[in-house]
CSV table of C-alpha atoms in Angstrom, one decimal:
chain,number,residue,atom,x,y,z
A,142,UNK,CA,24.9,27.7,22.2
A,143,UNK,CA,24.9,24.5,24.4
A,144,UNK,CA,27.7,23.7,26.8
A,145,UNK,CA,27.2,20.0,25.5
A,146,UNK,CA,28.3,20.7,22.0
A,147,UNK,CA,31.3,18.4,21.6
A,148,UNK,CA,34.0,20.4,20.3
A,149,UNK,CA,37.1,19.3,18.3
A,150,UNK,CA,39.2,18.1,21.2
A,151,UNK,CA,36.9,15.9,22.7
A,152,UNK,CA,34.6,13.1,21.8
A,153,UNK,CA,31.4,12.5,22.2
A,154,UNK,CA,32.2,8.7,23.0
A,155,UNK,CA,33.2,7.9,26.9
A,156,UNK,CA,37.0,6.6,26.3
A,157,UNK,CA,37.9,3.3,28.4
A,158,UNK,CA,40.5,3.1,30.6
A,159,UNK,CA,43.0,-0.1,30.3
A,160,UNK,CA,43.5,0.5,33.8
A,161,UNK,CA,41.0,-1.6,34.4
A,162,UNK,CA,42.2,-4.3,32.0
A,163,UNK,CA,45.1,-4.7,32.9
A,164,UNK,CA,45.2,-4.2,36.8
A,165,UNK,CA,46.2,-7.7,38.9
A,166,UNK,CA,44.0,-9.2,40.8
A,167,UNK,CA,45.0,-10.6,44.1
A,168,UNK,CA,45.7,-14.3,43.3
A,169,UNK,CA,44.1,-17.4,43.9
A,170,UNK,CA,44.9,-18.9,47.4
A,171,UNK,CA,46.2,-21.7,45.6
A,172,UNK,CA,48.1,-20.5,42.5
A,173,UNK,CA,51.4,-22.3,43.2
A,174,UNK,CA,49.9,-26.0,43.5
A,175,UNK,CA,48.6,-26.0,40.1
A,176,UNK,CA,52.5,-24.8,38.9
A,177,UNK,CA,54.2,-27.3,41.6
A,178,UNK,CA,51.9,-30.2,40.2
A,179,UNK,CA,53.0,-29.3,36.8
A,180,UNK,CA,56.6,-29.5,37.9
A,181,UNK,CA,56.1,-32.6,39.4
A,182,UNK,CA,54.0,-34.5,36.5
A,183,UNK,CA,56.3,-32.9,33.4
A,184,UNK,CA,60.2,-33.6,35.1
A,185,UNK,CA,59.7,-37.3,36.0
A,186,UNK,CA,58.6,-38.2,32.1
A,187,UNK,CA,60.9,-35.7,30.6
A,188,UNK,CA,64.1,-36.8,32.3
A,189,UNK,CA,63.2,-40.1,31.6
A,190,UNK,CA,63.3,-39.8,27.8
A,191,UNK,CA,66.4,-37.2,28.3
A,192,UNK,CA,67.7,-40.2,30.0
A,193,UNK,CA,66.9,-42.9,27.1
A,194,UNK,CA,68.0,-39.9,24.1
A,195,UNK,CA,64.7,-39.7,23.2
A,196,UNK,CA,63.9,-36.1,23.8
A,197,UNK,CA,61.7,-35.9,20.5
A,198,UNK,CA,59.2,-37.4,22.2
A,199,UNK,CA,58.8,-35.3,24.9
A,200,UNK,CA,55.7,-33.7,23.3
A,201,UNK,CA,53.5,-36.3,24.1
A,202,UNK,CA,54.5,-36.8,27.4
A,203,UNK,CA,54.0,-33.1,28.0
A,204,UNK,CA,50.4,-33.9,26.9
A,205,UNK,CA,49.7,-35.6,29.8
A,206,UNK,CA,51.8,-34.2,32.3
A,207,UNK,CA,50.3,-30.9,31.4
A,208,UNK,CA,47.3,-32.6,32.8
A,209,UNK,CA,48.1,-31.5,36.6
A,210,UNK,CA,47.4,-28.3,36.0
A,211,UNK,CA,43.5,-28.8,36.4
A,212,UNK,CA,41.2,-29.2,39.3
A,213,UNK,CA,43.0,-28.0,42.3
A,214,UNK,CA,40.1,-26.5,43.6
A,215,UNK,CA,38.1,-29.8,43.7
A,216,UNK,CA,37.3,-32.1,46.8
A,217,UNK,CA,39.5,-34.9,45.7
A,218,UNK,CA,36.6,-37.1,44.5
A,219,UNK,CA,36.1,-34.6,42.4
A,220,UNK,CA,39.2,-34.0,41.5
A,221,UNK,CA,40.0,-37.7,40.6
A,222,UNK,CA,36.9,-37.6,38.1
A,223,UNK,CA,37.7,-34.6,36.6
A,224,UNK,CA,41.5,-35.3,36.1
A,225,UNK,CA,40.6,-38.7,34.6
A,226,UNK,CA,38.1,-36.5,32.2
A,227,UNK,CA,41.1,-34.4,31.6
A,228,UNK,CA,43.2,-37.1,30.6
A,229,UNK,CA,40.7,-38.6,28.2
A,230,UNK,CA,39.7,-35.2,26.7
A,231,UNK,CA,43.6,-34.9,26.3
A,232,UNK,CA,44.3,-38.5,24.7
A,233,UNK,CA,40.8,-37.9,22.6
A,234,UNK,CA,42.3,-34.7,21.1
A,235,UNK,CA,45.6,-35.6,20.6
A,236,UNK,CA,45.0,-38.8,19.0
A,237,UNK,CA,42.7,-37.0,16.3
A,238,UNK,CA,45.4,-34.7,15.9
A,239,UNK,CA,48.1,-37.4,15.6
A,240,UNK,CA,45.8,-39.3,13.1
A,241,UNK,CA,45.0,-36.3,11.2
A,242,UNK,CA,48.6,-35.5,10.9
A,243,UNK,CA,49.4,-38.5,9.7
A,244,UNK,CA,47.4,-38.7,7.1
A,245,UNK,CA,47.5,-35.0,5.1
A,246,UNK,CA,50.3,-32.7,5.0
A,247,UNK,CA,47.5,-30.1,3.7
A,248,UNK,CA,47.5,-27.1,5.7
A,249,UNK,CA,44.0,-25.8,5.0
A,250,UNK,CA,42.8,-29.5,6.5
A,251,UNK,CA,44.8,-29.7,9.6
A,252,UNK,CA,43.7,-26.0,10.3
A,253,UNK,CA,39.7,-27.1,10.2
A,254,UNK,CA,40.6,-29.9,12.4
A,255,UNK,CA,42.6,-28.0,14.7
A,256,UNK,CA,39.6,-24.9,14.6
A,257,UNK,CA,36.9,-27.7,15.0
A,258,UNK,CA,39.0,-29.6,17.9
A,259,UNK,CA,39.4,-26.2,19.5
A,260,UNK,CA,35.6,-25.6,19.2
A,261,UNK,CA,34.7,-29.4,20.4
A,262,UNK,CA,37.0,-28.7,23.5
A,263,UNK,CA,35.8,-25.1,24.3
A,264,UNK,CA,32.2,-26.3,24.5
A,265,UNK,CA,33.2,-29.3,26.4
A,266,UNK,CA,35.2,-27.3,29.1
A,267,UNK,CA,32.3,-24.3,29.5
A,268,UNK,CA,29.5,-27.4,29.8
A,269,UNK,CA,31.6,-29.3,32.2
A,270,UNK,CA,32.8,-26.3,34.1
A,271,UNK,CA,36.2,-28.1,34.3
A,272,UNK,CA,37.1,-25.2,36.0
A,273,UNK,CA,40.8,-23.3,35.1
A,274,UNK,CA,43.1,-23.6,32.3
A,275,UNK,CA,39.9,-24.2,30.7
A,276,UNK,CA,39.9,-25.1,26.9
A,277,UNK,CA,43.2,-23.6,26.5
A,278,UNK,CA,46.0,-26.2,27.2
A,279,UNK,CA,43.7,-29.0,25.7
A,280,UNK,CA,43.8,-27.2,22.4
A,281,UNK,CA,47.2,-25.8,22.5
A,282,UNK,CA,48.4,-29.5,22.6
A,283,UNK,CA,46.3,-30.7,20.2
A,284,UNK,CA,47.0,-28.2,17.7
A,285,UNK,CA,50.7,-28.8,18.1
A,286,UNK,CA,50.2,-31.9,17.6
A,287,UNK,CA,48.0,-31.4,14.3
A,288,UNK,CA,51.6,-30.5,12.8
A,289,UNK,CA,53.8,-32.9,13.8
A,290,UNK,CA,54.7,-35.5,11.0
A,291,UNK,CA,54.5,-39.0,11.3
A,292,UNK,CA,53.0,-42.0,10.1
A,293,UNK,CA,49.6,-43.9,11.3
A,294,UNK,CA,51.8,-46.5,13.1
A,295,UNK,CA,53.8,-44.0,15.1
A,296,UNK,CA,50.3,-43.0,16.7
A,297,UNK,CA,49.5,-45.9,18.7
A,298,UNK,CA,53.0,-45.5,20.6
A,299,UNK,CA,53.0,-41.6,20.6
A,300,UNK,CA,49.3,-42.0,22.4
A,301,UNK,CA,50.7,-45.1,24.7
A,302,UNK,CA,53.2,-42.6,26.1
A,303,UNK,CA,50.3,-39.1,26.1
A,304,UNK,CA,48.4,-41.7,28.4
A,305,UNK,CA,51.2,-42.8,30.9
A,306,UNK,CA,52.5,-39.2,31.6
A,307,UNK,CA,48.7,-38.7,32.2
A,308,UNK,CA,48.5,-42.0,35.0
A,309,UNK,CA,51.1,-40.2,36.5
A,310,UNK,CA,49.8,-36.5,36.3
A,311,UNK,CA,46.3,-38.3,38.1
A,312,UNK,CA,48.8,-39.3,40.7
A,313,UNK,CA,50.2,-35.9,41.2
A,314,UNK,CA,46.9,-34.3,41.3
A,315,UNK,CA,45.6,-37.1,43.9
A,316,UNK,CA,49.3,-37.3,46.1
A,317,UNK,CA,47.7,-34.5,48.9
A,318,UNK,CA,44.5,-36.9,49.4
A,319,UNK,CA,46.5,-39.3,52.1
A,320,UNK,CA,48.0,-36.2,53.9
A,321,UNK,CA,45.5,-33.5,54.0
A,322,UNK,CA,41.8,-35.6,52.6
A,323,UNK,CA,39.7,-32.9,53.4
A,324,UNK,CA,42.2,-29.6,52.4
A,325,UNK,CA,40.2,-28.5,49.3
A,326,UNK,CA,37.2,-28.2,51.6
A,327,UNK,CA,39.0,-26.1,54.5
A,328,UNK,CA,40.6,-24.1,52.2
A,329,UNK,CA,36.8,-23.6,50.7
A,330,UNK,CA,35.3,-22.9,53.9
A,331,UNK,CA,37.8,-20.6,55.7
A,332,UNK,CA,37.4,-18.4,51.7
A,333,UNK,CA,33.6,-18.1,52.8
């Protein structure tokens, strides 16, 4: 008999390791600027409406706040573009969301729109190479906002203030440019 006969303790199929999976890489050079721009586009907004007692509409200045987290790795006249890309993606995505909500409570129909946003900003992100979070904070906002209730003249405002928090999370993104113009491109070249 053959040595090669599998027997009942062991497969014939190679088993995977997770190891692999779910070993850490060594991080990005840069992984705290896209965190510290975060911090510095969400707290400004946020406190602001904590400030006023309007809390509740701190989801769409999160919208574009969360904005900074994208492009870090870009010469900043890249960066600039891309951001402003960003933002309009963002704005584009929540304001079908926002209109969508306000217009069906149906939860089959906000969960095509939300599967067909998410599909619309996937392709957009992989063609674009927008580089990392990718699709995924785009469609986490917009989904959110797919289920938020409101009425079609809410939406205007709600977008008014998605697009101010993401003015300012541009700015964030752009503030190194006047102290360091050419960091993204040392920090490119001392990587090679």
């Amino acid at each position: 008999m053959s040595s090669a006969t599998p027997t009942a303790g062991t497969s014939p199929a190679r088993r995977l390791s997770l190891a692999g999976v779910l070993r850490l890489r060594r991080p990005s050079e840069i992984w705290f600027k896209p965190a510290l721009s975060s911090v510095a586009a969400v707290a400004p907004p946020n406190l602001l409406l904590l400030a006023l007692g309007r809390l509740d509409l701190a989801m769409y200045t999160m919208a574009g706040s969360l904005c900074a987290l994208y492009a870090h790795n870009r010469p900043y006249a890249a960066r600039a573009r891309t951001l402003a890309w960003v933002v309009l993606g963002m704005l584009g995505g929540v304001a079908v969301a926002l209109v969508t909500a306000s217009l069906t409570r149906n939860a089959v129909v906000l969960v095509t729109v939300g599967a067909l946003l998410a599909a619309v900003q996937k392709a957009l992100c992989d063609a674009t190479r927008v580089g990392p979070p990718g699709n995924v904070v785009l469609t986490f906002i917009s989904s959110a906002a797919l289920f938020v209730p409101q009425t079609l003249g809410q939406v205007p405002g709600h977008l008014a203030l998605a697009a101010a928090a993401g003015a300012w999370a541009w700015l964030v993104g752009m503030a190194p440019a006047p102290v360091r113009p050419h960091g993204p491109e040392r920090r490119a070249t001392a990587q090679a």
